[in-house]
Amino acid sequence: MQPKYKRILLKLSGESLAGENKHGIDFDVVQKICEPIKKCVEAGVQVAIVVGGGNFWRGRRVQTAISMRQVAEPYIRNKAIAHLNRGKVVIFGCGTGNPFFSTDTAAALRAVEIEADVIMKATMVDGVYDSDPKTNPDAKKFDTITHQDVLSKGLAVMDSTASALCKDNDLPILVFSIDDPENIYRAVCGENIGTVVKNEI
């Protein structure tokens, strides 16, 4: 399979890293997710990642004795793009660094800044539905849907700030299930999985 995209922003839910434990990080799960990411890079795809973390930190007061510069570079757009061009996977940590903005918004912002072809949102559901498929067995799944419909119908693809940013910048979102991590590579290669959200269908 040949890649469909040159540069992607992969948004992983923090929940997806927890595995069956439902909390924390299961490093066996992380390894399984890293394998298809490695395949993407070997196929020539540039990969940036944002990991959601609200399920780890929400409601807690976190303090640290180390500054971030001791463990990670500060975000600099041109440096991030240079790393991607050299075939390195870039992980954007800590959201936007601002209150009131989710990691969805961080993913949309960083994807626009690095000129990604698509945001790939790997979640615990296999696409976008007209209602919650966990509570409504008759929920209808969309193969494609517009950003405008997502916003007007209040569908939980990303928060409204992130959705509007993607709409305004004509940035598609592909929502798919991370239950099988190989879906990452399948999505990169353009297989018909999940739901595509874009401006025109």
CSV table of C-alpha atoms in Angstrom, one decimal:
chain,number,residue,atom,x,y,z
A,1,MET,CA,0.0,0.0,0.0
A,2,GLN,CA,1.2,3.5,-0.9
A,3,PRO,CA,0.6,6.4,1.5
A,4,LYS,CA,-2.1,8.9,0.6
A,5,TYR,CA,-0.7,11.6,2.8
A,6,LYS,CA,2.7,13.3,3.1
A,7,ARG,CA,2.3,14.9,6.5
A,8,ILE,CA,-0.2,14.0,9.2
A,9,LEU,CA,-1.1,15.1,12.7
A,10,LEU,CA,-2.1,12.0,14.7
A,11,LYS,CA,-4.4,12.8,17.7
A,12,LEU,CA,-4.4,10.0,20.2
A,13,SER,CA,-6.8,9.9,23.1
A,14,GLY,CA,-5.1,9.5,26.5
A,15,GLU,CA,-7.8,6.8,27.2
A,16,SER,CA,-6.5,4.8,24.2
A,17,LEU,CA,-3.1,4.4,26.0
A,18,ALA,CA,-4.6,2.9,29.1
A,19,GLY,CA,-5.6,-0.4,27.6
A,20,GLU,CA,-7.8,-2.7,29.7
A,21,ASN,CA,-6.7,-1.0,32.9
A,22,LYS,CA,-8.8,2.0,32.0
A,23,HIS,CA,-6.4,4.4,33.7
A,24,GLY,CA,-2.7,5.3,33.5
A,25,ILE,CA,-0.6,4.1,30.6
A,26,ASP,CA,-0.2,0.5,29.4
A,27,PHE,CA,3.2,0.3,27.8
A,28,ASP,CA,2.3,-2.8,25.9
A,29,VAL,CA,-0.5,-0.8,24.2
A,30,VAL,CA,1.9,2.0,23.6
A,31,GLN,CA,4.3,-0.4,21.8
A,32,LYS,CA,1.4,-1.7,19.6
A,33,ILE,CA,0.6,1.9,18.6
A,34,CYS,CA,4.2,2.7,17.9
A,35,GLU,CA,4.6,-0.1,15.4
A,36,PRO,CA,2.2,1.3,12.7
A,37,ILE,CA,3.6,4.8,13.3
A,38,LYS,CA,7.0,3.4,12.5
A,39,LYS,CA,5.6,1.8,9.3
A,40,CYS,CA,4.2,5.2,8.3
A,41,VAL,CA,7.6,6.9,8.8
A,42,GLU,CA,9.4,4.1,6.9
A,43,ALA,CA,6.9,4.7,4.0
A,44,GLY,CA,7.9,8.3,3.9
A,45,VAL,CA,5.1,9.9,5.8
A,46,GLN,CA,5.9,12.8,8.2
A,47,VAL,CA,4.1,12.2,11.6
A,48,ALA,CA,3.4,14.6,14.3
A,49,ILE,CA,1.4,13.5,17.4
A,50,VAL,CA,-0.8,15.1,20.1
A,51,VAL,CA,-1.9,12.9,23.0
A,52,GLY,CA,-4.9,13.8,25.0
A,53,GLY,CA,-4.2,13.9,28.8
A,54,GLY,CA,-7.3,15.2,30.5
A,55,ASN,CA,-8.2,11.7,31.7
A,56,PHE,CA,-4.9,11.6,33.5
A,57,TRP,CA,-4.8,15.1,35.1
A,58,ARG,CA,-8.3,16.5,35.2
A,59,GLY,CA,-9.3,17.4,38.8
A,60,ARG,CA,-5.7,17.1,40.1
A,61,ARG,CA,-3.2,19.7,41.3
A,62,VAL,CA,0.1,18.8,39.6
A,63,GLN,CA,3.4,20.3,40.6
A,64,THR,CA,6.9,19.5,39.5
A,65,ALA,CA,10.5,20.2,40.5
A,66,ILE,CA,11.8,20.2,36.9
A,67,SER,CA,11.1,22.7,34.1
A,68,MET,CA,10.0,21.4,30.7
A,69,ARG,CA,13.3,22.5,29.1
A,70,GLN,CA,15.0,19.8,31.0
A,71,VAL,CA,12.9,17.1,29.3
A,72,ALA,CA,11.6,18.6,26.0
A,73,GLU,CA,12.3,21.4,23.5
A,74,PRO,CA,10.0,24.4,23.6
A,75,TYR,CA,7.6,24.5,20.6
A,76,ILE,CA,9.1,26.3,17.7
A,77,ARG,CA,7.2,25.9,14.4
A,78,ASN,CA,10.1,26.0,12.1
A,79,LYS,CA,12.1,23.6,14.2
A,80,ALA,CA,9.2,21.2,14.3
A,81,ILE,CA,8.9,21.2,10.5
A,82,ALA,CA,12.7,20.7,10.2
A,83,HIS,CA,12.4,17.6,12.4
A,84,LEU,CA,9.6,16.3,10.3
A,85,ASN,CA,11.5,16.9,7.1
A,86,ARG,CA,14.4,14.8,8.6
A,87,GLY,CA,12.0,11.9,9.2
A,88,LYS,CA,11.6,12.3,12.9
A,89,VAL,CA,8.3,11.9,14.7
A,90,VAL,CA,7.4,15.0,16.6
A,91,ILE,CA,5.2,14.9,19.7
A,92,PHE,CA,3.5,18.1,20.7
A,93,GLY,CA,3.1,17.9,24.5
A,94,CYS,CA,1.0,19.9,27.0
A,95,GLY,CA,-1.7,21.1,24.6
A,96,THR,CA,-1.4,24.8,23.8
A,97,GLY,CA,-0.1,25.7,27.3
A,98,ASN,CA,-3.2,27.8,27.9
A,99,PRO,CA,-6.3,27.2,30.1
A,100,PHE,CA,-9.7,26.7,28.4
A,101,PHE,CA,-8.1,25.0,25.3
A,102,SER,CA,-8.4,21.3,24.9
A,103,THR,CA,-5.8,19.0,23.3
A,104,ASP,CA,-8.2,18.8,20.4
A,105,THR,CA,-7.7,22.5,19.9
A,106,ALA,CA,-3.9,22.0,20.3
A,107,ALA,CA,-4.0,19.3,17.6
A,108,ALA,CA,-6.0,21.5,15.2
A,109,LEU,CA,-3.7,24.5,15.9
A,110,ARG,CA,-0.5,22.5,15.4
A,111,ALA,CA,-1.8,20.8,12.3
A,112,VAL,CA,-2.5,24.1,10.7
A,113,GLU,CA,0.8,25.5,11.7
A,114,ILE,CA,2.8,22.6,10.3
A,115,GLU,CA,0.6,22.5,7.2
A,116,ALA,CA,-0.5,18.9,7.8
A,117,ASP,CA,-2.6,17.2,5.1
A,118,VAL,CA,-5.0,15.8,7.6
A,119,ILE,CA,-5.7,15.3,11.3
A,120,MET,CA,-6.1,11.6,12.1
A,121,LYS,CA,-8.1,11.3,15.3
A,122,ALA,CA,-7.6,7.8,16.7
A,123,THR,CA,-10.4,7.3,19.2
A,124,MET,CA,-12.4,4.6,21.0
A,125,VAL,CA,-15.2,4.7,18.4
A,126,ASP,CA,-15.0,3.8,14.7
A,127,GLY,CA,-16.2,7.1,13.3
A,128,VAL,CA,-18.7,9.9,13.6
A,129,TYR,CA,-22.3,9.0,14.4
A,130,ASP,CA,-25.5,11.1,14.6
A,131,SER,CA,-25.8,10.1,18.2
A,132,ASP,CA,-23.8,8.2,20.8
A,133,PRO,CA,-23.5,4.6,19.5
A,134,LYS,CA,-22.7,3.4,23.1
A,135,THR,CA,-26.2,4.4,24.2
A,136,ASN,CA,-28.2,4.3,21.0
A,137,PRO,CA,-28.1,1.0,19.0
A,138,ASP,CA,-29.8,2.8,16.1
A,139,ALA,CA,-27.1,5.5,15.8
A,140,LYS,CA,-26.1,6.2,12.2
A,141,LYS,CA,-22.5,6.3,11.2
A,142,PHE,CA,-21.3,8.8,8.6
A,143,ASP,CA,-18.7,7.9,5.9
A,144,THR,CA,-18.2,11.6,5.2
A,145,ILE,CA,-19.7,14.8,6.8
A,146,THR,CA,-18.9,18.5,6.5
A,147,HIS,CA,-17.3,20.6,9.2
A,148,GLN,CA,-20.4,22.8,9.1
A,149,ASP,CA,-22.7,19.9,9.8
A,150,VAL,CA,-20.5,18.7,12.7
A,151,LEU,CA,-20.7,22.2,14.2
A,152,SER,CA,-24.5,22.8,13.5
A,153,LYS,CA,-25.5,19.3,14.8
A,154,GLY,CA,-23.2,19.5,17.8
A,155,LEU,CA,-21.5,16.2,17.0
A,156,ALA,CA,-18.6,15.3,19.3
A,157,VAL,CA,-15.8,15.0,16.8
A,158,MET,CA,-13.7,17.7,18.4
A,159,ASP,CA,-14.6,20.6,20.6
A,160,SER,CA,-16.2,23.5,18.7
A,161,THR,CA,-13.1,25.6,18.8
A,162,ALA,CA,-11.0,22.9,17.1
A,163,SER,CA,-13.8,22.1,14.6
A,164,ALA,CA,-14.1,25.7,13.6
A,165,LEU,CA,-10.3,26.1,13.2
A,166,CYS,CA,-10.3,23.0,10.9
A,167,LYS,CA,-13.3,24.4,8.9
A,168,ASP,CA,-11.7,27.8,8.5
A,169,ASN,CA,-8.4,26.4,7.3
A,170,ASP,CA,-9.9,23.7,5.1
A,171,LEU,CA,-8.2,20.9,7.1
A,172,PRO,CA,-9.9,17.5,6.9
A,173,ILE,CA,-10.2,15.2,10.0
A,174,LEU,CA,-10.3,11.4,9.7
A,175,VAL,CA,-11.9,9.8,12.8
A,176,PHE,CA,-11.3,6.1,13.3
A,177,SER,CA,-10.9,3.4,15.9
A,178,ILE,CA,-7.6,2.8,17.6
A,179,ASP,CA,-8.8,-0.6,18.9
A,180,ASP,CA,-6.7,-2.1,16.1
A,181,PRO,CA,-3.6,0.1,16.0
A,182,GLU,CA,-2.9,-1.0,12.4
A,183,ASN,CA,-5.8,1.3,11.5
A,184,ILE,CA,-3.2,4.1,11.7
A,185,TYR,CA,-1.3,2.7,8.7
A,186,ARG,CA,-4.5,1.8,6.9
A,187,ALA,CA,-5.8,5.3,7.3
A,188,VAL,CA,-2.5,6.8,6.1
A,189,CYS,CA,-2.8,4.6,3.0
A,190,GLY,CA,-6.3,5.9,2.2
A,191,GLU,CA,-8.3,2.8,3.2
A,192,ASN,CA,-12.0,3.4,3.7
A,193,ILE,CA,-12.1,3.3,7.5
A,194,GLY,CA,-13.8,5.7,9.9
A,195,THR,CA,-15.3,9.0,8.9
A,196,VAL,CA,-13.8,11.9,6.9
A,197,VAL,CA,-14.8,15.4,8.0
A,198,LYS,CA,-14.1,18.1,5.4
A,199,ASN,CA,-15.6,21.3,4.0
A,200,GLU,CA,-17.2,19.7,0.9
A,201,ILE,CA,-18.5,16.2,0.2
